[in-house]
Coordinates of C-alpha atoms and ligand atoms in Angstrom, one line a residue:
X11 CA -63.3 -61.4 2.3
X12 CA -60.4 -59.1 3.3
X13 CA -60.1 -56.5 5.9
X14 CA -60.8 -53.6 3.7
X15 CA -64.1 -51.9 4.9
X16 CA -64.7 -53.9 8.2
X17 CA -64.8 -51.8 11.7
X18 CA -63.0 -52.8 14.0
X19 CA -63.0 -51.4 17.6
X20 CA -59.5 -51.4 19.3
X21 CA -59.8 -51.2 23.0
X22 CA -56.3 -49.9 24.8
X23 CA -55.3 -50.3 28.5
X24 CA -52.9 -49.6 30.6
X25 CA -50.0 -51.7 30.0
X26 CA -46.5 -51.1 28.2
X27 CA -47.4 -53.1 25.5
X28 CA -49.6 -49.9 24.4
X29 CA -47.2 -48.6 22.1
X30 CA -47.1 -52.0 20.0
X31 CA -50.4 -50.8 18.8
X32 CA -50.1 -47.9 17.1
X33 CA -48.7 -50.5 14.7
X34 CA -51.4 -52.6 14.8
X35 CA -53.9 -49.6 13.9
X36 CA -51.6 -48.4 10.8
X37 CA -51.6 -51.7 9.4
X38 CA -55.7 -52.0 9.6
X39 CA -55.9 -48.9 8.3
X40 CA -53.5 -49.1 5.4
X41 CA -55.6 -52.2 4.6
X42 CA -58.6 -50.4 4.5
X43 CA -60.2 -50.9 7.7
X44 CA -62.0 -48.5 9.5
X45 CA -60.5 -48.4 13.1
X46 CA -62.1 -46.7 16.2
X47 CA -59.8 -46.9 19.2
X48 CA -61.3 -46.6 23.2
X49 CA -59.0 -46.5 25.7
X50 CA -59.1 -47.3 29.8
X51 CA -58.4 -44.4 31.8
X52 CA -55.1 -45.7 33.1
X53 CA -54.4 -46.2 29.4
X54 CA -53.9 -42.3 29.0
X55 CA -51.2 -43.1 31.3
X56 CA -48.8 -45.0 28.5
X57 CA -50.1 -43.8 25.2
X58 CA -51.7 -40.0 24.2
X59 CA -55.0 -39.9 22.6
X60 CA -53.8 -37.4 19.9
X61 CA -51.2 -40.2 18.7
X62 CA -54.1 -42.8 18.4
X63 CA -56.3 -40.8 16.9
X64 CA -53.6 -39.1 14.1
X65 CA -53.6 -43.2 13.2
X66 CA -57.0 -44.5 13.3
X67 CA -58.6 -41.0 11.7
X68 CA -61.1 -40.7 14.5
X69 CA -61.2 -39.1 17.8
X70 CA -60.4 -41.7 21.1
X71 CA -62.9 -42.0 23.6
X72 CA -61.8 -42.8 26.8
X73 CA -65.2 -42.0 29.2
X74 CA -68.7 -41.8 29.0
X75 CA -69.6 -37.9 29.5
X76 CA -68.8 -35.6 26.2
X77 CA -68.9 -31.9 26.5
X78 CA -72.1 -30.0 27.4
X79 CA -74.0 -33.0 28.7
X80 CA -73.1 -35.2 26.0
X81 CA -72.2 -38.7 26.5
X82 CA -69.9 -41.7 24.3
X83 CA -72.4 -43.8 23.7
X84 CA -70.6 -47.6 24.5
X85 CA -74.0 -49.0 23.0
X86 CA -73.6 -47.6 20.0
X87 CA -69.8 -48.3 19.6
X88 CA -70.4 -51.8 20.6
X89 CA -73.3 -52.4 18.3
X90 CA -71.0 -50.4 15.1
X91 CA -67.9 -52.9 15.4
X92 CA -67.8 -56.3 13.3
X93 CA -65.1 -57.0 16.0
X94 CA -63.7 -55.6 19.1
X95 CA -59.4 -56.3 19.8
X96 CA -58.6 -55.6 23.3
X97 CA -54.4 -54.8 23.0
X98 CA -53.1 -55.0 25.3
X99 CA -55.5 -56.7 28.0
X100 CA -54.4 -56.1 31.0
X101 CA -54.8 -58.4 33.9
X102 CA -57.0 -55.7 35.4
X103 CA -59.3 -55.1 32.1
X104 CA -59.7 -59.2 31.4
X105 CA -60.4 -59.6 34.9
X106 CA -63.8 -57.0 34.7
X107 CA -64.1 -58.5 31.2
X108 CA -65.0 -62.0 32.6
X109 CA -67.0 -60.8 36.3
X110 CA -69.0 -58.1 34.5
X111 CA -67.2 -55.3 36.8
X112 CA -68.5 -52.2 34.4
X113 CA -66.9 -49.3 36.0
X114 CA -65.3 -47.7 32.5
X115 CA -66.0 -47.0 28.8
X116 CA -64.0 -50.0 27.8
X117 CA -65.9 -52.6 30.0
X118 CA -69.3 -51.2 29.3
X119 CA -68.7 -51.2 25.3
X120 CA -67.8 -55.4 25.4
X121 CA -70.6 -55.7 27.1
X122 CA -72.5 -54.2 24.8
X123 CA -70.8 -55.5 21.9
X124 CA -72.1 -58.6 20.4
X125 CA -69.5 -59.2 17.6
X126 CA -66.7 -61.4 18.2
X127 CA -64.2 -60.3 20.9
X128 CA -60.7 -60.6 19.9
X129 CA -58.2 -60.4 23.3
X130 CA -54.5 -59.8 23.4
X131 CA -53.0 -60.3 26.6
X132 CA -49.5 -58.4 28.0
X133 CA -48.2 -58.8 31.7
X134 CA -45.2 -59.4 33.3
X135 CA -44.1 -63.0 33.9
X136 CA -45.7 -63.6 37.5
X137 CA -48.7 -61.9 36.3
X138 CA -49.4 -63.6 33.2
X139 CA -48.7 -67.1 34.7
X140 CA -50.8 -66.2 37.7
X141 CA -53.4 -68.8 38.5
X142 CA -56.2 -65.6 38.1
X143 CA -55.2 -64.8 34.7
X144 CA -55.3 -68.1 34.1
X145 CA -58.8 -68.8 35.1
X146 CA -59.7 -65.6 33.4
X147 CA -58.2 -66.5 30.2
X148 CA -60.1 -69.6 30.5
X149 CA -63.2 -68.0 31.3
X150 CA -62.9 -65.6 28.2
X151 CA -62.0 -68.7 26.2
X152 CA -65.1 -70.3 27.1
X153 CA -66.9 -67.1 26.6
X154 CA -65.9 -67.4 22.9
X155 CA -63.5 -64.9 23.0
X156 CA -60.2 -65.3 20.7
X157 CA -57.1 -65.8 22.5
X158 CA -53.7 -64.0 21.0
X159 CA -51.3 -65.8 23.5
X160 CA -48.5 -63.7 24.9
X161 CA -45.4 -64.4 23.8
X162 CA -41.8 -65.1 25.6
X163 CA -38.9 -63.3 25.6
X164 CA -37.5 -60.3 27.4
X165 CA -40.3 -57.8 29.0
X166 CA -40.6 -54.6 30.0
X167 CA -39.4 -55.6 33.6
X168 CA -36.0 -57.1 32.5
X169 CA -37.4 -60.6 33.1
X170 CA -37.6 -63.2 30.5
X171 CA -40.9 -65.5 29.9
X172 CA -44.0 -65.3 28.3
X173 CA -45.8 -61.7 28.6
X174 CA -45.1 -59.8 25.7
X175 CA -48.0 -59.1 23.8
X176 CA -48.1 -61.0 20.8
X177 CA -46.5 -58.4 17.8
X178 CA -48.6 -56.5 15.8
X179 CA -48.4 -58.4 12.2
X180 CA -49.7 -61.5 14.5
X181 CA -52.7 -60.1 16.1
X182 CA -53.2 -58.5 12.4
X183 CA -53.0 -62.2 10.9
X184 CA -55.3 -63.7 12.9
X185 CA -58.0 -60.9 12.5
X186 CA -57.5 -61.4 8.8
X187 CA -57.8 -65.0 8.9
X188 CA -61.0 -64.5 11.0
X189 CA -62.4 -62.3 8.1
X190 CA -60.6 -64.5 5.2
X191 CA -62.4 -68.0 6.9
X192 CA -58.7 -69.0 7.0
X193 CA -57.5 -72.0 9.1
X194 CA -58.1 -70.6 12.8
X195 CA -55.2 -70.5 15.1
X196 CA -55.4 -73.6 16.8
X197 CA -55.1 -75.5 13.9
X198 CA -52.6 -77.9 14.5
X199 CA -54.0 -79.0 18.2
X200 CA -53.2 -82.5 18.7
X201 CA -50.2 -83.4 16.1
X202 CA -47.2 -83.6 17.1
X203 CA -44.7 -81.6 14.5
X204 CA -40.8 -82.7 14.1
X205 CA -38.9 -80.0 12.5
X206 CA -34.8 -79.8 11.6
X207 CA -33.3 -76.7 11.5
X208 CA -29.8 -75.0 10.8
X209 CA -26.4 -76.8 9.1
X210 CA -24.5 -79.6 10.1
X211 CA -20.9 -79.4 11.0
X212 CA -18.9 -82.2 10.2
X213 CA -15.6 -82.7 12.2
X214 CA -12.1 -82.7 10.1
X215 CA -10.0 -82.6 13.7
X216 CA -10.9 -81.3 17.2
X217 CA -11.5 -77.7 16.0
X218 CA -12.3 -78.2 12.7
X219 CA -15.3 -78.5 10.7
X220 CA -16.9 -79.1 7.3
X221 CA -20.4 -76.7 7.5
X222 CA -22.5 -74.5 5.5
X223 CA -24.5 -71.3 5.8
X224 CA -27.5 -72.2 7.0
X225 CA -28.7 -70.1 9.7
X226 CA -31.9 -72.1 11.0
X227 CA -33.8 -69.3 10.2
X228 CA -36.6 -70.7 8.7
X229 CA -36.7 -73.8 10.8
X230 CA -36.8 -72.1 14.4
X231 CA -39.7 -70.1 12.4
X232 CA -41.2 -73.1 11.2
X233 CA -41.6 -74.5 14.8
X234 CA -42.9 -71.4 16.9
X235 CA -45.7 -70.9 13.7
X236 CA -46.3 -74.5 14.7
X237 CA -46.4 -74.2 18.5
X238 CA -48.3 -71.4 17.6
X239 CA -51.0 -73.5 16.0
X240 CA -51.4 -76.2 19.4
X241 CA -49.0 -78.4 18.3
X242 CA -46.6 -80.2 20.0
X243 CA -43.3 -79.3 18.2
X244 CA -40.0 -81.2 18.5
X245 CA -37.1 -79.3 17.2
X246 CA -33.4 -80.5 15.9
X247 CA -30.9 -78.4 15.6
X248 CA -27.6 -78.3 14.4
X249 CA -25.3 -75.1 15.6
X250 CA -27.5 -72.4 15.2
X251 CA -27.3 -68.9 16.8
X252 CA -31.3 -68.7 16.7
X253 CA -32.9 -68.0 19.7
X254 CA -35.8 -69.5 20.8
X255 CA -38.7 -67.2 21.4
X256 CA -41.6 -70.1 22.2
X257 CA -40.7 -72.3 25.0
X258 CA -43.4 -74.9 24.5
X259 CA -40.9 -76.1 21.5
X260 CA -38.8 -79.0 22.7
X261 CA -35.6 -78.2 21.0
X262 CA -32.7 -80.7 20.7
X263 CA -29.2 -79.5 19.4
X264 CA -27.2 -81.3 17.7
X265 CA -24.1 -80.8 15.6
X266 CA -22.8 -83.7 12.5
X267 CA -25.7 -85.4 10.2
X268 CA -25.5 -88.7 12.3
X269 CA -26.3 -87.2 15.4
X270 CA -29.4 -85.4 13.8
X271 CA -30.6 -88.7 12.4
X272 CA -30.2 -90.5 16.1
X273 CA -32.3 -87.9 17.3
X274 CA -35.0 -88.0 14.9
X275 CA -35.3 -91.7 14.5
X276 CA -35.7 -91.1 18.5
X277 CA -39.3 -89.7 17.8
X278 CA -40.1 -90.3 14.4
X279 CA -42.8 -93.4 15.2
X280 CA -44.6 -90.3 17.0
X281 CA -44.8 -87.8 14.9
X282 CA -48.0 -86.7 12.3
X283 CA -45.5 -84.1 10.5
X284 CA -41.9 -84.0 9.6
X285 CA -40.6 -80.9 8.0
X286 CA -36.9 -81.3 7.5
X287 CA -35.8 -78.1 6.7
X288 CA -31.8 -78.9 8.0
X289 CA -29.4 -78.0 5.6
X290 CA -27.6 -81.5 6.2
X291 CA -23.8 -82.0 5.3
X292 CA -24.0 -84.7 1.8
X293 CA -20.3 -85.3 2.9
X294 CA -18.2 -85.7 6.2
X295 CA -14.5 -86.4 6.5
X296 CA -13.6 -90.7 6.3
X297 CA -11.8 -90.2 9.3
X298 CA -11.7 -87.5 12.0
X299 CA -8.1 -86.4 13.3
X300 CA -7.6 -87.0 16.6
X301 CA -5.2 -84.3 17.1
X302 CA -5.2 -81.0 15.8
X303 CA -3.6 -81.2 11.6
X304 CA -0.6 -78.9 11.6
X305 CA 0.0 -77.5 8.1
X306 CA 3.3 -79.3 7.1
X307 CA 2.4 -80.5 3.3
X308 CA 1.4 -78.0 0.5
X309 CA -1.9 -79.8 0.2
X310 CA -4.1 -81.6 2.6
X311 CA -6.3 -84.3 0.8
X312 CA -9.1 -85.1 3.5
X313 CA -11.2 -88.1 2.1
X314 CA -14.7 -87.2 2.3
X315 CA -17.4 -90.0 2.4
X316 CA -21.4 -89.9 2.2
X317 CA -23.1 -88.9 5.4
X318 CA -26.6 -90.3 5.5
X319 CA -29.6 -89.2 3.5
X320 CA -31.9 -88.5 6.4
X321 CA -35.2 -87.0 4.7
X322 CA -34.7 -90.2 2.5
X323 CA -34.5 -92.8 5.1
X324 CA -37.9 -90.7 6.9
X325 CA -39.3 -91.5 3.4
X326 CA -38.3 -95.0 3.3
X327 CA -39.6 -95.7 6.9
X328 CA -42.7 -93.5 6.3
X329 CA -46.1 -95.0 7.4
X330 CA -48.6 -92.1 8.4
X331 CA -46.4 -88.9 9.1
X332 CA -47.0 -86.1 6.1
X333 CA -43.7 -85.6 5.0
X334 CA -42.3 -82.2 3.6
X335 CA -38.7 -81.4 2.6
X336 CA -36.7 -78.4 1.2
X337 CA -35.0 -77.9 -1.9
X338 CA -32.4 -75.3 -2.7
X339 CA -31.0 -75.2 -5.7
X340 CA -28.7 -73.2 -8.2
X341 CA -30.0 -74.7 -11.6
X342 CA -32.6 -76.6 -13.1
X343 CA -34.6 -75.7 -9.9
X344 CA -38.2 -77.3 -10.2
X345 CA -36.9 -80.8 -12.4
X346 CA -34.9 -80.9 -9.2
X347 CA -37.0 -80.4 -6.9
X348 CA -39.6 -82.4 -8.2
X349 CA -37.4 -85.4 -8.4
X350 CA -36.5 -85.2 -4.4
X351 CA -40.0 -85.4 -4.1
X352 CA -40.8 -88.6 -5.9
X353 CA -36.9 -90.3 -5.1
X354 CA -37.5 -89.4 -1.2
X355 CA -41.3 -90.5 -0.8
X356 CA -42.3 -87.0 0.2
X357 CA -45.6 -85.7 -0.1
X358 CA -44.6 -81.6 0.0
X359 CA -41.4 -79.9 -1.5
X360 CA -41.1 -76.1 -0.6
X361 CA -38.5 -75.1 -3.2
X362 CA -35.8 -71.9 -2.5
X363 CA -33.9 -70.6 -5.2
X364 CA -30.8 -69.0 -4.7
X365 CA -31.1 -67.2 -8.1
X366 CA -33.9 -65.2 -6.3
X367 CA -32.9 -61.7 -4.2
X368 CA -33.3 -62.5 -1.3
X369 CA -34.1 -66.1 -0.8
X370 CA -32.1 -68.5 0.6
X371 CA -30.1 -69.4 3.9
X372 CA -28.4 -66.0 5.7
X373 CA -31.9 -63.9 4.9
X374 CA -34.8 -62.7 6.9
X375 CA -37.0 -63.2 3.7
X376 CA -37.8 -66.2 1.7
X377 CA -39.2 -66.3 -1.9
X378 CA -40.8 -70.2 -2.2
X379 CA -42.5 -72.5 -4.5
X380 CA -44.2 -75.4 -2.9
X381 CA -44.8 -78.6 -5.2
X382 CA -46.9 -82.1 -4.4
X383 CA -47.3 -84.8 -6.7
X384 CA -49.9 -83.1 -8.2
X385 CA -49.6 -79.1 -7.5
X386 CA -47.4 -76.1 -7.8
X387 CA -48.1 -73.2 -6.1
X388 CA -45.5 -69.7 -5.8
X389 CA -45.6 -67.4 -3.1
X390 CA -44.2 -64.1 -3.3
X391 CA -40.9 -62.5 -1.6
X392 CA -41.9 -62.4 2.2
X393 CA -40.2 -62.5 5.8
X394 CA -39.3 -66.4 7.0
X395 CA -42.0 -65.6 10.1
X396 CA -44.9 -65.3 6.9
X397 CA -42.9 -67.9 4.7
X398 CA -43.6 -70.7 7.8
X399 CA -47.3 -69.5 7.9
X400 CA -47.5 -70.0 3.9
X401 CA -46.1 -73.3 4.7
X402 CA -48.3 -74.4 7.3
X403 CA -51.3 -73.3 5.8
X404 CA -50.6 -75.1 2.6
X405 CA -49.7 -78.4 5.1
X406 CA -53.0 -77.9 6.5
X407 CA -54.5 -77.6 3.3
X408 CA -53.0 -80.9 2.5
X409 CA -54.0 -83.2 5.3
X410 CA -58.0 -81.8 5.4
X411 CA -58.0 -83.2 2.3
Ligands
FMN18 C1 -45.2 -48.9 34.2 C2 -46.4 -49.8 34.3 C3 -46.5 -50.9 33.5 C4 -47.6 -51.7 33.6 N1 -47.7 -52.8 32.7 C5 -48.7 -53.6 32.9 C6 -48.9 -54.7 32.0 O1 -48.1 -54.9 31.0 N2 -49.9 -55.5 32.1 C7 -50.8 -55.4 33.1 O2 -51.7 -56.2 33.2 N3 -50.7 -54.3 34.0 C8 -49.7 -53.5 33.9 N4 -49.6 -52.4 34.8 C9 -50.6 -52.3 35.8 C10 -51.9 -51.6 35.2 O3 -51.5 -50.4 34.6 C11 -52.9 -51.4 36.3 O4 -53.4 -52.7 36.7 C12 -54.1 -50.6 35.9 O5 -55.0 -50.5 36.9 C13 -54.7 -51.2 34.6 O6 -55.9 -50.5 34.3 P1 -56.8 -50.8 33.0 O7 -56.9 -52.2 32.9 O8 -58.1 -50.2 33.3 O9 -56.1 -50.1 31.9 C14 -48.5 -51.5 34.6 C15 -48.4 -50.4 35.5 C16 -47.3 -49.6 35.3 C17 -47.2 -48.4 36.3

C-alpha cells in the first residue's frame, strides 16, 4: 500500500518550523496523495494560506465561519482524513491537543478525527525540554498518537539542542511506512548498536600520517537512523569532519586501527549489532618517527606492517551480536564481497562499488548491494540518510526472522 490516493490532513501552527512543510505537502502530493492543510490562527502569522494551498490543490481553512453563514465543518474534515500530521506542533497546540482545550479549527478537527494522529513537534530548546511538553508528549504517546521526535542542531533562536522539527523526507518516511506496514519507528528499542565510522590515520612521524578518503558519512548516518529507531548507539570514530546531529549517540573518536579496536573490544560483550562501516588502515608504518623525517635521501622506504583485522577478530569472538560489514571494491566486486562474508563470520555484507557514479566514500549518495549467506538484494542510487534506512530495515528484517 503506498501513499498514492490516501488523504491526509496537515494541520499547521504557529511555529518557525512552518516553512519546512511546504516540502512536506509537495512531496505527498507528488506521490499522489491528496493533501488538505488547516492551519491555527497564529499560523497565518509564519506561513500564507495562498502558498499552502498553491501546494496541496485545495483551499486552507483556518476557522470555522465561511462566508454568508457558512461554516468549515471540523467534523467532516476529521471524519475525510485516513490520517491527520500536526507540523509543526507547537507547545501551545499539543498542549490543547492532550486537555481537550477546543478553542480553534485545528483542535476541534483532532477531536473529531478518529484516524491515526501523526505529531511533529518544533520548539526552542527550553521549550521542548520543558517538563510540560514532556508530560504532553507522553500523554499524546499514550493517547496513541505517533511521535516524530525533534531533532538537534542549531534553531531558529541561535541555540543549539533538540527542537528542530524533524525534516520533511522523515516525517514523509514514517507516514509511508505507516501505510507500507513497514517496521515502525521504534524498532530497534532495546539493542544496543556499535557502529565504526570514517578512516584511520596511521602515524609515519608526529605530523604525518597514512589515511584514506573516507569521510564517515555513512557511518554517522548509520548511527542517528539507529538512535532514531530506540536504540542505544555507540559510535567510533576515526578523524571525521561529520557532525553529530543526534546527541543520544555516544560517540568515541579515535584516530589509528589499534585504538579503534581498544575501543570496540571495550563494549563489544554488550552489543546486539555491530555494523563496522570504518574504512580501517590494512597497513601502518613498523615504526613511528619520533621526530619530524627531513627529506635528505631521494627516497624514503617506510616499512609498513599489518594493522589488525578488526571486523575479523568481532567475527572470531562473535557469540550473539548480528554482525554486518562493508565491502568496497574496484573489481571482482560480489566474489569479493561474498568471501569477507564467509572468511569474517559475518552474517550481512552491504557491498559499494566504486565503479558506480556516485557511490563510494566522499559522496552524499550511495548505490548498495546487501548479501547474506543466502540473499542478494540491490538498492538503487540514493542519499547515505536513505542508504542507512535501507540498511536497517534489511537488519531488521534479518533478526525477526
Ligand atoms: C517568531 C516566533 C517563533 C515561534 N516559534 C515557536 C516554535 O517553534 N514552537 C512553539 O511551540 N511556539 C513558537 N512560538 C510561539 C507560538 O507562536 C505561540 O505559542 C502561539 O500561541 C502558538 O499558537 P498555535 O499553537 O495556536 O499555532 C513562536 C512565536 C514567535 C513569535
Amino acid at each position: 500500500m503506498s501513499i498514492s490516493g490516501k488523504k491526509i490532513l496537515i494541520a499547521v501552527s504557529g511555529g518557525i518550523a512552518a516553512y519546512k512543510t511546504h516540502f512536506l505537502i509537495r512531496d505527498f502530493v507528488k506521490k499522489g496523495a491528496d493533501v488538505q492543510v488547516i492551519m491555527t490562527p497564529d499560523a497565518e502569522q509564519f506561513v500564507t494560506k495562498l502558498s499552502l494551498s498553491t501546494l496541496s490543490k485545495k483551499p486552507v481553512y483556518s476557522d470555522f465561519y465561511g462566508d454568508n453563514g457558512t461554516w468549515n465543518s471540523h467534523v467532516e474534515l476529521a471524519l475525510w482524513a485516513d490520517i491527520m500530521m500536526i507540523a509543526p506542533c507547537t507547545a501551545n497546540t499539543l498542549s490543547k491537543m492532550v486537555h481537550g482545550m477546543c478553542d480553534n479549527l485545528v483542535i476541534a478537527t483532532y477531536m473529531s478525527a478518529k484516524c491515526p494522529v501523526f505529531i511533529a513537534p518544533a520548539m526552542d530548546l527550553d521549550m521542548y525540554i520543558h517538563p510540560s511538553t514532556k508530560k504532553n508528549l507522553k500523554l499524546a504517546e499514550d493517547f496513541g498518537h505517533i511521535i516524530i521526535p525533534a531533532e538537534s542542531g542549531e534553531l531558529a533562536s541561535g541555540l543549539i539542542g533538540q527542537g528542530r522539527m524533524a525534516e520533511p523526507e522523515t516525517i514523509y518516511t514514517a507516514v509511508e511506512n505507516y501505510f507500507t506496514g513497514n517496521i515502525p519507528a521504534k524498532s530497534l528499542e532495546g539493542k544496543t548498536v556499535l557502529i565504526t565510522a570514517g578512516p584511520t590515520y596511521e602515524a609515519i612521524d608526529p605530523v604525518r600520517f597514512i589515511g584514506n578518503h573516507s569521510s564517515g558519512k555513512m557511518g554517522f548516518s548509520l548511527a542517528e537512523e539507529a538512535s532514531k529507531r530506540g536504540a542505544k548507539v555507540i559510535l567510533i570514530s576515526g578523524p571525521s569532519a561529520q557532525v553529530l546531529k543526534d546527541s543520544n549517540v555516544e560517540l568515541y573518536k579515535v584516530t589509528s586501527a589499534r585504538e579503534m579496536l581498544a575501543k570496540v573490544f571495550e563494549f563489544y560483550d554488550k552489543i546486539d549489532i555491530g555494523i563496522a562501516s570504518a574504512a580501517v588502515a590494512d597497513y601502518a608504518p613498523k615504526e613511528v618517527a619520533k621526530e619530524k623525517i627531513k627529506k635528505n635521501d631521494d627516497n624514503l622506504t617506510i616499512e609498513l606492517v599489518k594493522n589488525p583485522d578488526i571486523l575479523k577478530i568481532m567475527g572470531e569472538k562473535k557469540t550473539h551480536q548480528f554482525l554486518v560489514g562493508f565491502a568496497l571494491e574496484t573489481q571482482n566486486e560480489e566474489e569479493n564481497a561474498k568471501g569477507k562474508l564467509e572468511k569474517k563470520n559475518l552474517d550481512m555484507i552491504v557491498l559499494n562499488s566504486l565503479r558506480d557514479e556516485g557511490a563510494g566514500f566522499k559522496n552524499d549518495t550511495n548505490k548498495i548491494k546487501i548479501f547474506t549467506k543466502t540473499e542478494k538484494k540491490e538498492f538503487n542510487l540514493k542519499s547515505k540518510g536513505d542508504v542507512a534506512r535501507d540498511i536497517l530495515n534489511f537488519v531488521e528484517s534479518q533478526l525477526l526472522k
